[in-house]
XYZ file of C-alpha atoms in Angstrom:
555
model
C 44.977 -64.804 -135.398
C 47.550 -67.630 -135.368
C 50.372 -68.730 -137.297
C 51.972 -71.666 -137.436
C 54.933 -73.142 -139.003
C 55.228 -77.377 -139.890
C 59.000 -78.961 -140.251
C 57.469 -81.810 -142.342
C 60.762 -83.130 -142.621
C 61.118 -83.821 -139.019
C 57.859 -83.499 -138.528
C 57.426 -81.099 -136.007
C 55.524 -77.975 -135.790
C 56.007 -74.605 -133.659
C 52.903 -72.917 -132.423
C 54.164 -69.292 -131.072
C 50.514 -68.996 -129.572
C 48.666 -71.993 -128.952
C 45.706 -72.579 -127.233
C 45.932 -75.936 -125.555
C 49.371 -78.205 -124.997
C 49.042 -81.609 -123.637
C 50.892 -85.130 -124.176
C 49.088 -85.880 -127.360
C 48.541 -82.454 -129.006
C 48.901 -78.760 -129.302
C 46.121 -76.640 -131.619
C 45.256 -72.873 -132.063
C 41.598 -71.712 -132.430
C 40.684 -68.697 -134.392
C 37.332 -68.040 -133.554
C 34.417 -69.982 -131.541
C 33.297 -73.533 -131.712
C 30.114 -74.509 -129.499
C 31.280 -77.409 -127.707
C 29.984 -79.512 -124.622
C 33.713 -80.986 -124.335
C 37.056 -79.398 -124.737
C 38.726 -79.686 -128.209
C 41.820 -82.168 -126.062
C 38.981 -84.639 -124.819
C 37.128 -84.821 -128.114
C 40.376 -85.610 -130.039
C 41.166 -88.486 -127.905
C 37.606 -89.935 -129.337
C 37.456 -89.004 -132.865
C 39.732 -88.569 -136.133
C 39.720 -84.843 -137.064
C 37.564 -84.978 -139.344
C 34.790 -86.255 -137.549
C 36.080 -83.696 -134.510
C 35.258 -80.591 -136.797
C 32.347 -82.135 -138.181
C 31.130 -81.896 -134.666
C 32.030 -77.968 -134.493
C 29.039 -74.959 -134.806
C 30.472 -71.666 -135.312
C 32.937 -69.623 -137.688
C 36.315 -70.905 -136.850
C 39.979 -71.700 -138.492
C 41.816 -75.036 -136.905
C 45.143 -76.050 -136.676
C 45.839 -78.941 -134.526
C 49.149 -80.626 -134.226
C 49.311 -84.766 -132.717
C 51.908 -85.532 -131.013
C 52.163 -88.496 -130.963
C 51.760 -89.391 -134.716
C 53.196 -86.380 -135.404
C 50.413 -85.540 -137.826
C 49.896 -82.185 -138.518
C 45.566 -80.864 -139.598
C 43.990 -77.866 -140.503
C 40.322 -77.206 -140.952
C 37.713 -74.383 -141.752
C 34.172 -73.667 -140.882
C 31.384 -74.756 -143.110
C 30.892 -71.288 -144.621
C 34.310 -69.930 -144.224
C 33.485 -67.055 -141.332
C 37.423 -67.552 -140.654
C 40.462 -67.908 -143.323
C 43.141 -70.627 -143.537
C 46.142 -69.456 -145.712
C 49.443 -72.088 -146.224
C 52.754 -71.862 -148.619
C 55.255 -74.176 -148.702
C 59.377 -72.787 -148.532
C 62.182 -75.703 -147.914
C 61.450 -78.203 -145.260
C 58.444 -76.133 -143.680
C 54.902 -75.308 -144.680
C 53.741 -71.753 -143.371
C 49.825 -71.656 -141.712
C 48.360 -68.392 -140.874
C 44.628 -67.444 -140.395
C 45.872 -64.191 -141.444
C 47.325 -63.496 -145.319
C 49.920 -61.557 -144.196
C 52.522 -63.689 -142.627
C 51.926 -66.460 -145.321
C 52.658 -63.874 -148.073
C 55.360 -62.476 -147.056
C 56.935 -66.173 -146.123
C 56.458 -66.936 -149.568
C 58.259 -64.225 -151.117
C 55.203 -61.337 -151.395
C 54.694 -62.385 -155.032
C 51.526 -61.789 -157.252
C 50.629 -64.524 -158.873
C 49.276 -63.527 -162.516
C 45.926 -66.202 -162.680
C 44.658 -65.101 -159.603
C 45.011 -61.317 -160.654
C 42.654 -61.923 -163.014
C 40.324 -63.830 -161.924
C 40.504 -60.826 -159.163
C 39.203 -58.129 -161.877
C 36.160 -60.695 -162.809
C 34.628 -61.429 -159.337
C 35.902 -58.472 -157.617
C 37.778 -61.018 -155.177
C 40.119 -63.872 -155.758
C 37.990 -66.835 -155.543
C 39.344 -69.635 -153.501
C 41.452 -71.783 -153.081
C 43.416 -68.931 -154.851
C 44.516 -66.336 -153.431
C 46.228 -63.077 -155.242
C 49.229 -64.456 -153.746
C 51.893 -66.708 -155.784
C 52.449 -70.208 -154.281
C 49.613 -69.265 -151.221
C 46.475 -70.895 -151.153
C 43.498 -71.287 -148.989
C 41.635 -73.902 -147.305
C 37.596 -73.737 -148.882
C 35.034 -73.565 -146.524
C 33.323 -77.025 -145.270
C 37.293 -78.344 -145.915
C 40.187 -80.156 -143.630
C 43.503 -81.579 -145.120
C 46.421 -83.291 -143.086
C 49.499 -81.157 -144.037
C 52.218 -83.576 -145.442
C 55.006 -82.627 -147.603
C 53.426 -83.772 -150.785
C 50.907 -80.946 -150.220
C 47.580 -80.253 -148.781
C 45.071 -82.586 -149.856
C 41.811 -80.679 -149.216
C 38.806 -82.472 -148.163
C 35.179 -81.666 -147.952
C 33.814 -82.358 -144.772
C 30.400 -79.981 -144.783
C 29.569 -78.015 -146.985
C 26.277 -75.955 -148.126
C 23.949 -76.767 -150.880
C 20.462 -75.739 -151.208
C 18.192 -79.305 -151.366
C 14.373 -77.639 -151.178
C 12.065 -80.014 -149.217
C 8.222 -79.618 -150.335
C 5.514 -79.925 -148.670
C 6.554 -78.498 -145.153
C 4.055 -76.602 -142.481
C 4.286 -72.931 -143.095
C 3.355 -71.956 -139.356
C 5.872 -74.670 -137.916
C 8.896 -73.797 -139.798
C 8.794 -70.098 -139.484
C 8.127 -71.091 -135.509
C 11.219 -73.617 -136.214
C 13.483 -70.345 -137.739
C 12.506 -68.271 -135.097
C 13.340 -70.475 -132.581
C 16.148 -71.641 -133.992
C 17.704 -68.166 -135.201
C 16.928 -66.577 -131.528
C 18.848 -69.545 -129.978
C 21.804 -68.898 -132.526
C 21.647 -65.155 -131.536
C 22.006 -66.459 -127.617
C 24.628 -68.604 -128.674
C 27.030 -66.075 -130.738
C 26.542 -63.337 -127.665
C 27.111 -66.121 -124.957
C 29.887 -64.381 -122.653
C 29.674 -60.964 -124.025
C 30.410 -58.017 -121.703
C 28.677 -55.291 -124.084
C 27.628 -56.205 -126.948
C 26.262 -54.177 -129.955
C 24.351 -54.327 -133.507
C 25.315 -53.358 -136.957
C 21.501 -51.822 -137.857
C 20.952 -51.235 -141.709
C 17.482 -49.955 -142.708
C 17.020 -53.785 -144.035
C 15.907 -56.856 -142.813
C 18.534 -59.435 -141.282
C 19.621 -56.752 -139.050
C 16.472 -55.444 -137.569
C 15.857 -59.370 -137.125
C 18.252 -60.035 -134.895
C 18.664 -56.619 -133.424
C 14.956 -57.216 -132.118
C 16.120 -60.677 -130.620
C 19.415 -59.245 -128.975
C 17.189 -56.200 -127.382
C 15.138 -58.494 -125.381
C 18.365 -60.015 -123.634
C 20.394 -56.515 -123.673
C 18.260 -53.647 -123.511
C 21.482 -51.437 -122.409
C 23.003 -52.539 -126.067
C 23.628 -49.989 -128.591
C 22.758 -50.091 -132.063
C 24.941 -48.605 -135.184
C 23.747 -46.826 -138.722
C 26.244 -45.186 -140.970
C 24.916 -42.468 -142.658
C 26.567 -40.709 -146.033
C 26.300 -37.451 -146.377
C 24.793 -37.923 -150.348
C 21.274 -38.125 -150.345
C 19.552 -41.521 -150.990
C 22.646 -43.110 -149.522
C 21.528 -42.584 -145.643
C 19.473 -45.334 -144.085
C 19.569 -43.438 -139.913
C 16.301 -42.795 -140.128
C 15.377 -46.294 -140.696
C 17.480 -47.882 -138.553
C 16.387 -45.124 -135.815
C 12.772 -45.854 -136.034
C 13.461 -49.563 -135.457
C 15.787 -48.891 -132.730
C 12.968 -47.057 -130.897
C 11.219 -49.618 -131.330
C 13.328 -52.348 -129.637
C 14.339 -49.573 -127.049
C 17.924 -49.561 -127.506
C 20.271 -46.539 -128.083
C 21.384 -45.552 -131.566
C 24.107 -44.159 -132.518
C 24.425 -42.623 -136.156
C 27.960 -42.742 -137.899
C 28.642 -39.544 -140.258
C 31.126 -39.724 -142.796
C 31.512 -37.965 -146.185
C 33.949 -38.242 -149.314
C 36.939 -37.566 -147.097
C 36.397 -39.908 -144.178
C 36.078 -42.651 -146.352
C 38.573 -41.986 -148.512
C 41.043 -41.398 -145.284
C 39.744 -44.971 -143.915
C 40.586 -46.926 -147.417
C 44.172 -47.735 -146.878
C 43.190 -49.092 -143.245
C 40.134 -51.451 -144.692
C 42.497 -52.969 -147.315
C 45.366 -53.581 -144.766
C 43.568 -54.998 -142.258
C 41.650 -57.054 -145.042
C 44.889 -58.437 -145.874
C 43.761 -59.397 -149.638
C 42.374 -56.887 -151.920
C 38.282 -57.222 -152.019
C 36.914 -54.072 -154.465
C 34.147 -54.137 -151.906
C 32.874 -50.393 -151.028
C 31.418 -51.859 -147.792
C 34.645 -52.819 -146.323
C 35.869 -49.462 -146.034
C 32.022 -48.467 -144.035
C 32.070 -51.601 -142.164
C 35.685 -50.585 -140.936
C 34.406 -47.608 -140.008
C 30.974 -48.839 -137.987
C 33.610 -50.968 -136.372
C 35.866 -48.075 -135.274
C 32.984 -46.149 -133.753
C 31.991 -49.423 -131.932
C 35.684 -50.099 -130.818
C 36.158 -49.045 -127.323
C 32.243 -49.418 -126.638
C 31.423 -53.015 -127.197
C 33.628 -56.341 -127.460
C 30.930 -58.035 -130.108
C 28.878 -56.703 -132.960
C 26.150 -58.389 -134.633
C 26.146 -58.481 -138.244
C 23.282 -59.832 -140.492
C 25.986 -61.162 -143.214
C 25.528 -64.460 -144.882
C 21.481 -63.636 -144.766
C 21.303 -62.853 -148.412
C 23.046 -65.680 -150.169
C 21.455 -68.175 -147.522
C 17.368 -67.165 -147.456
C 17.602 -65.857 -151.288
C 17.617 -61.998 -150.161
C 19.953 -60.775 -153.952
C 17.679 -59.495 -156.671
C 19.237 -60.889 -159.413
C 17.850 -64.475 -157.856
C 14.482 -63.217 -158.807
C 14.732 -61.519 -161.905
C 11.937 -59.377 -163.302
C 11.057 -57.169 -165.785
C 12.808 -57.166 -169.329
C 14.754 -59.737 -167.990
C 12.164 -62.249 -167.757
C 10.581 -60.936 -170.719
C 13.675 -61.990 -172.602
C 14.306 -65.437 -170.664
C 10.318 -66.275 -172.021
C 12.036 -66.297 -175.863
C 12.254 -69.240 -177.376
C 15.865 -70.541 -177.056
C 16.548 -70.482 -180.887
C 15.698 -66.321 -180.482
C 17.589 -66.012 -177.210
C 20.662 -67.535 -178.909
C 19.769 -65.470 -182.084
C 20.113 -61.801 -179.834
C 23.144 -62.919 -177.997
C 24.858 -63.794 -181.505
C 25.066 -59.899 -182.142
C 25.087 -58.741 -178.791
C 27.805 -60.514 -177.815
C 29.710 -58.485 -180.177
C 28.748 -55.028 -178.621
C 31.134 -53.206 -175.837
C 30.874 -54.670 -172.509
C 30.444 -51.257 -171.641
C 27.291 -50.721 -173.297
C 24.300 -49.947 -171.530
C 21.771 -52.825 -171.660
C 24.001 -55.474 -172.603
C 24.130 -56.860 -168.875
C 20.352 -57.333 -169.368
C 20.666 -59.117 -172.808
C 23.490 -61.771 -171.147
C 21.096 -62.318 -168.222
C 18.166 -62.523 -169.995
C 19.795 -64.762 -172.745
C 22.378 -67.141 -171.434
C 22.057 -69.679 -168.503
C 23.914 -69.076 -165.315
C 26.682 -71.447 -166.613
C 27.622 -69.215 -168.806
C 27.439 -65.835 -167.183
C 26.810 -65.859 -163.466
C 30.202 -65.405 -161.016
C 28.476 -64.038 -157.951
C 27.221 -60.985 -157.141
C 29.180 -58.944 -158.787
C 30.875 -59.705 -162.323
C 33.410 -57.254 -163.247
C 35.510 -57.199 -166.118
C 34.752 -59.324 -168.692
C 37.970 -61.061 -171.047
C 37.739 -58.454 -173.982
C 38.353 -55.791 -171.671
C 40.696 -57.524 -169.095
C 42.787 -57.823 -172.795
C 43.040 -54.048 -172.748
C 43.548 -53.776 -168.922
C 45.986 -56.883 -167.850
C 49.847 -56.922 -169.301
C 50.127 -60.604 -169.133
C 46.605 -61.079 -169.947
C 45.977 -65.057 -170.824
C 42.969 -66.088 -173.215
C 42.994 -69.771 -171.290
C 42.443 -68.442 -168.241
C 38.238 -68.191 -167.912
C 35.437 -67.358 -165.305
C 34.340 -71.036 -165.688
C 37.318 -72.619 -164.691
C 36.449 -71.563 -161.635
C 32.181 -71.606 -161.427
C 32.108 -75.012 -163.467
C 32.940 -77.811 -160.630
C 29.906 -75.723 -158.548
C 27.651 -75.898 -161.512
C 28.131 -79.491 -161.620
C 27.257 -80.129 -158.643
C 24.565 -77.996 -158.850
C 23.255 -79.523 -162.180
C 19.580 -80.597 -160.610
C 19.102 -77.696 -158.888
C 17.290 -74.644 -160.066
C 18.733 -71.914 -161.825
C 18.170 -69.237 -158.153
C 19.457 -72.631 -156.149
C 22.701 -72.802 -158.545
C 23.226 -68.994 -157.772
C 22.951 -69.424 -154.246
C 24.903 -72.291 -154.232
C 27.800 -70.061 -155.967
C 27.485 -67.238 -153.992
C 27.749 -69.462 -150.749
C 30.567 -71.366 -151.853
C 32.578 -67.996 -153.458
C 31.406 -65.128 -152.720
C 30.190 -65.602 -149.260
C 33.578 -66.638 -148.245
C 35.661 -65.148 -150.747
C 34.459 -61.595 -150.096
C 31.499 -60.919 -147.295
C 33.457 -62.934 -144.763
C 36.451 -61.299 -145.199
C 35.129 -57.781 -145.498
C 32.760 -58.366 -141.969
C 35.633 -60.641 -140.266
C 38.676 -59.063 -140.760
C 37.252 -55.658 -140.931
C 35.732 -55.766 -137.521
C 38.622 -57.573 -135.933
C 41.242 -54.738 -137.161
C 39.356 -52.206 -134.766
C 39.626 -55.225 -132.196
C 35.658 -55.877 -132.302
C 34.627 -59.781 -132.953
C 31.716 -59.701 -135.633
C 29.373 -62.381 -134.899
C 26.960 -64.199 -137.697
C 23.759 -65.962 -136.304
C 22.946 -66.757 -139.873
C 25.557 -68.228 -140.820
C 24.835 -70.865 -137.479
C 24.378 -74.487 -138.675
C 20.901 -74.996 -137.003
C 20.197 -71.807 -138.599
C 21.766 -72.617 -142.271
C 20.474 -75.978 -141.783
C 16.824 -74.615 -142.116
C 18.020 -72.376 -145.204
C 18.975 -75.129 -147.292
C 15.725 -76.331 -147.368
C 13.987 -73.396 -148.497
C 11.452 -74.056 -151.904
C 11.276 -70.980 -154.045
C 7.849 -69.853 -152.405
C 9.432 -69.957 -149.627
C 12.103 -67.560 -150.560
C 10.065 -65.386 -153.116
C 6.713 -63.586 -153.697
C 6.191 -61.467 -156.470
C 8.437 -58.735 -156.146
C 9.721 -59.228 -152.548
C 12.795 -61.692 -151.282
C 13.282 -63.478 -148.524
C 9.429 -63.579 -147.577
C 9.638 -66.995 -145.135
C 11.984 -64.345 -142.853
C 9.552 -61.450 -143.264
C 6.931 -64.042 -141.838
C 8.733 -65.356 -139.286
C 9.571 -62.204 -137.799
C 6.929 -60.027 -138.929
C 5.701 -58.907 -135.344
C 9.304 -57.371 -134.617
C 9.887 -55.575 -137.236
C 8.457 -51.921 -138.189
C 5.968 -51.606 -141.385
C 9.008 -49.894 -143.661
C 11.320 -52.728 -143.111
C 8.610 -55.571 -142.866
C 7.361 -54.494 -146.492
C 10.725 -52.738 -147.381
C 13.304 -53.833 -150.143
C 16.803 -54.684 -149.637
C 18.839 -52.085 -148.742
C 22.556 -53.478 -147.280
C 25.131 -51.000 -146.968
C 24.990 -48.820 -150.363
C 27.896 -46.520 -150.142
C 28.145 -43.362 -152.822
C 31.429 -44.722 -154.037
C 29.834 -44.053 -157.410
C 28.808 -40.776 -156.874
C 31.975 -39.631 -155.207
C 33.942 -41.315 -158.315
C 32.321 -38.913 -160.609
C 33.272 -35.886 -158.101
C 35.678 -35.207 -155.526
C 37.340 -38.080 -154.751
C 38.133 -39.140 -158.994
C 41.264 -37.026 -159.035
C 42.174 -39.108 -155.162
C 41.671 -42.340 -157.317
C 43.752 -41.394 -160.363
C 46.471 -40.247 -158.615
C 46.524 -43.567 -156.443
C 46.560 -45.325 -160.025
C 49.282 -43.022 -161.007
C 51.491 -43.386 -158.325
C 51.350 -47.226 -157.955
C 54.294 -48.842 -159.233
C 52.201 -51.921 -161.470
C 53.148 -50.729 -164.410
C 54.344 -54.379 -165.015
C 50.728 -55.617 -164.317
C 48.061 -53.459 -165.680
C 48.230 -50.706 -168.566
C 47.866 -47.535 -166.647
C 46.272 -45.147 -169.719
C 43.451 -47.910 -169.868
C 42.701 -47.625 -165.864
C 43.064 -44.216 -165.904
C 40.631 -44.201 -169.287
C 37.907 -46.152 -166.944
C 38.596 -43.448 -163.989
C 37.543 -40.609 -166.101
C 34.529 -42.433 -167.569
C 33.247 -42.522 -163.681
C 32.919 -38.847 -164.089
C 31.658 -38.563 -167.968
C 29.188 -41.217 -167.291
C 27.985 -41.091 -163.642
C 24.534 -42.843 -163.471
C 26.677 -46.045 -165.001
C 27.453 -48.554 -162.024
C 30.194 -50.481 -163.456
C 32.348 -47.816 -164.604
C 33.125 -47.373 -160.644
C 33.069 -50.698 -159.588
C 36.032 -51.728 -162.400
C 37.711 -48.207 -161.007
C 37.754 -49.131 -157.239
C 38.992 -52.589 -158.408
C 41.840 -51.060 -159.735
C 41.844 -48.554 -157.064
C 41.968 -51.088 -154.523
C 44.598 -53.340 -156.292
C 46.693 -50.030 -156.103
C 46.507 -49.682 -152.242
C 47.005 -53.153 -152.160
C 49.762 -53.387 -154.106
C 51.950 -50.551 -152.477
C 51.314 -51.821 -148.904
C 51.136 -55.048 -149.008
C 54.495 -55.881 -151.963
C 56.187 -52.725 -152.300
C 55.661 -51.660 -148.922
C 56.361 -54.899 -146.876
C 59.305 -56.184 -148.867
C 60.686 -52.871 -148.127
C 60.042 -53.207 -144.455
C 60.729 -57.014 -144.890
């Protein structure tokens, strides 16, 4: 983590912490670049941009010159680390950490980004739930100057299929490539360890990492709800790469102790369930191991999500004729957003323009009305997804999802959840997926390449086939699935509505209508978005006390 704080008046900069101080300039490093020559030398050569340009890794820049007394900032192509900046008098605040920027900018909520919060589950950047603090997007670089940050893109991540390739020499060309990013991200590592799901991407590169490490030790939450365990999985695999395993218990109570901790170390509020499990995994590994290896960034970049292939009613419905697809959406576009099927009838009818966020779409604006006390009709989804979509515009309607889960979601909510979640137990998470070579290959991925029939990410399952067991080989995508829903309609609903109840943001969101979608989590429990709109607001809560009421108090 660094902060750093830029007089751009006299045009100076203090770096508490840096990592380098010469003649010509001083720069902090959060994160790991793969470089042949030190950042110093490489400067002397280049302009920043074309310095970053050379970087491969996850990493967050700031780099002060000297000389020119030019102050830069830039972010990995994905956005694996976080660049937050404010601007107060004379100086602009940096921080690869929320925190610090917030509270130097007063610890204010800023009302837009609230919103958007409750429709993507995360505030999508270069927003951030804080007022007057942004981000700097993934792939981006600005020089900071006091007529603001003028972001740039340097490299970003688009999928542009290429037909025609040699099956049998591009999965050799992943494998090789994906093992040598594995070898890469573990370079230097004293102990590491595995984050083993009963899924794919990590029994992929747990079997790569064994070969290297056979002394390395695998990890498997386990919930104590049944269907939400995945040990025995991950425990079969494990014996088969000859590893130990160790299997993390936790029920309704652990998790709910660990909450508070995930959102804090977080440092923005992400209505993730997986953050709080992955903080856990992370605390059983602390101590044990100095890197873990996580299998994030997988699904968005091979085309693992279901809803890229959709099947079933769904693509019964997209077959209609577009005069009867706009015909059904007329009327159901009327019905609750509540109601049961009327996510199918919006996918099924309307184009991803007009309904797809990311993975997760939350609240839509009829019921953000009911929820948000300075709810504003000309704030909308698509002021956000539309400058994707048009750069997306020739692509394919799974490409144009990727595409938006890569460029929001990805960094908006998995790399903050895996990143900052891991680091808070002081474990480095490390992403061979997310590896340029690696991503490189991804973006050139034809739909055949990336689907069969029922099954996702079947270029991967090739490639790998021979190290993987039959259940996972053949399996379907599993991830982290954590019985937040289950416990939301049991013992741990009274937990949220008294966190809802004690929260002072009254002046935010109407409290009877939150509490309203709380008790709905136990009325209707088989419903999934009754408790994913709950633990938004539940996390918002936690959020809210620590990280305003809380640290202005402490301020």
């Amino acid at each position: 983590m660094f902060n750093v704080i830029y007089d751009y008046v006299n045009k100076t900069a203090d770096f508490p912490k840096a990592d380098f101080e010469n003649d010509d300039i001083i720069y902090v490093l959060d994160g790991e670049a793969d470089l042949r020559e030190s950042i110093a030398s490489l400067y002397a050569k280049r302009t920043f941009e074309e310095l970053i340009s050379g970087f491969n890794g996850c990493f967050a820049l700031a780099l002060f010159d000297k000389n020119k007394r030019e102050m830069y900032i830039g972010r990995d192509r994905l956005g694996g680390k976080q660049i937050y900046y404010t601007q107060k008098d004379k100086n602009i605040m940096i921080s690869s950490d929320f925190e610090p920027v917030f509270e130097f900018a007063g610890r204010k909520i800023d009302p837009v980004a609230l919103q958007h919060y409750f429709t993507f589950q995360y505030v999508p950047e270069p927003m951030t739930i804080g007022l007057e603090v942004e981000a700097l997007k993934a792939g981006h670089f600005a020089e900071v100057s006091q007529v603001g940050f003028a972001q740039e893109e340097y490299n970003t991540w688009k999928p542009e299929p290429i037909w025609g390739k040699d099956r049998e020499e591009f999965k050799a060309e992943i494998r090789e490539k994906l093992t040598d990013a594995v070898k890469r991200n573990l370079k230097g590592a004293k102990n590491p360890a595995a984050f083993l799901s009963g899924g794919l991407d990590s029994s992929i590169l747990t079997a790569i990492a064994a070969k290297d490490y056979p002394d390395m030790t695998a990890y498997t939450i386990a919930f104590d709800v049944p269907g939400f365990s995945e040990s025995e999985v991950a425990a079969r695999s494990a014996q088969k790469y000859g590893i130990r395993h160790r299997i993390v218990s936790l029920n309704a109570n652990d998790f709910k102790a660990a909450v508070p901790f995930a959102v804090k170390a977080m440092g923005v509020p992400v209505a993730d369930p997986s953050a709080t499990a992955v903080s856990l995994i992370a605390k059983a590994a602390a101590g044990n191991t100095d890197v873990i290896l996580s299998g994030e960034g997988s699904d968005e970049l091979w085309g693992g999500y279901h809803v890229y292939n959709p099947r079933g009613k769904v693509l019964k419905i997209m077959a209609l004729s577009p005069a009867v697809k706009k015909l059904i959406w007329f009327f159901a576009r009327i019905l609750p957003d509540s109601m049961r099927g009327k996510d199918l009838l919006r996918r099924g009818c309307l184009p991803p323009e007009k309904r797809f966020v990311g993975n997760t779409f939350l609240f839509g604006d009829r019921e953000k009305r009911k929820l948000l006390k300075n709810f504003d009709p000309d704030v909308r989804f698509t002021d956000v997804t539309a400058p994707y979509y048009t750069k997306a515009a020739r692509l394919s309607d799974m490409d144009k999802m990727q595409y938006i889960d890569t460029s929001l979601w990805l960094p908006g909510d998995i790399d903050v959840v895996c990143g900052k979640g891991c680091s808070g137990r002081g474990v480095k998470c490390v992403t061979p997926f997310m590896d340029n070579e690696v991503t490189d290959l991804a973006r050139t991925l034809t739909r055949d390449e990336k689907i069969s029939g029922e099954q996702n990410k079947v270029i991967l399952r090739e490639a790998f086939g021979d190290l993987l067991t039959d259940e996972v080989k053949n399996g379907k995508k599993r991830g982290y699935p954590v019985p937040v829903r289950i416990w939301l309609a049991g013992e741990l609903n009274d937990w949220a509505a008294g966190i809802v109840k004690n929260a002072d943001v009254s002046r935010f969101i109407n409290k009877t209508y939150a509490l309203n979608i709380i008790k709905k989590c136990r009325k209707y429990p088989e419903d999934p978005m009754y408790y994913r709109k709950a633990w938004a607001i539940v996390i918002f809560c936690i959020f809210y006390e620590d990280m305003v009421k809380e640290g202005k108090k402490n301020g």
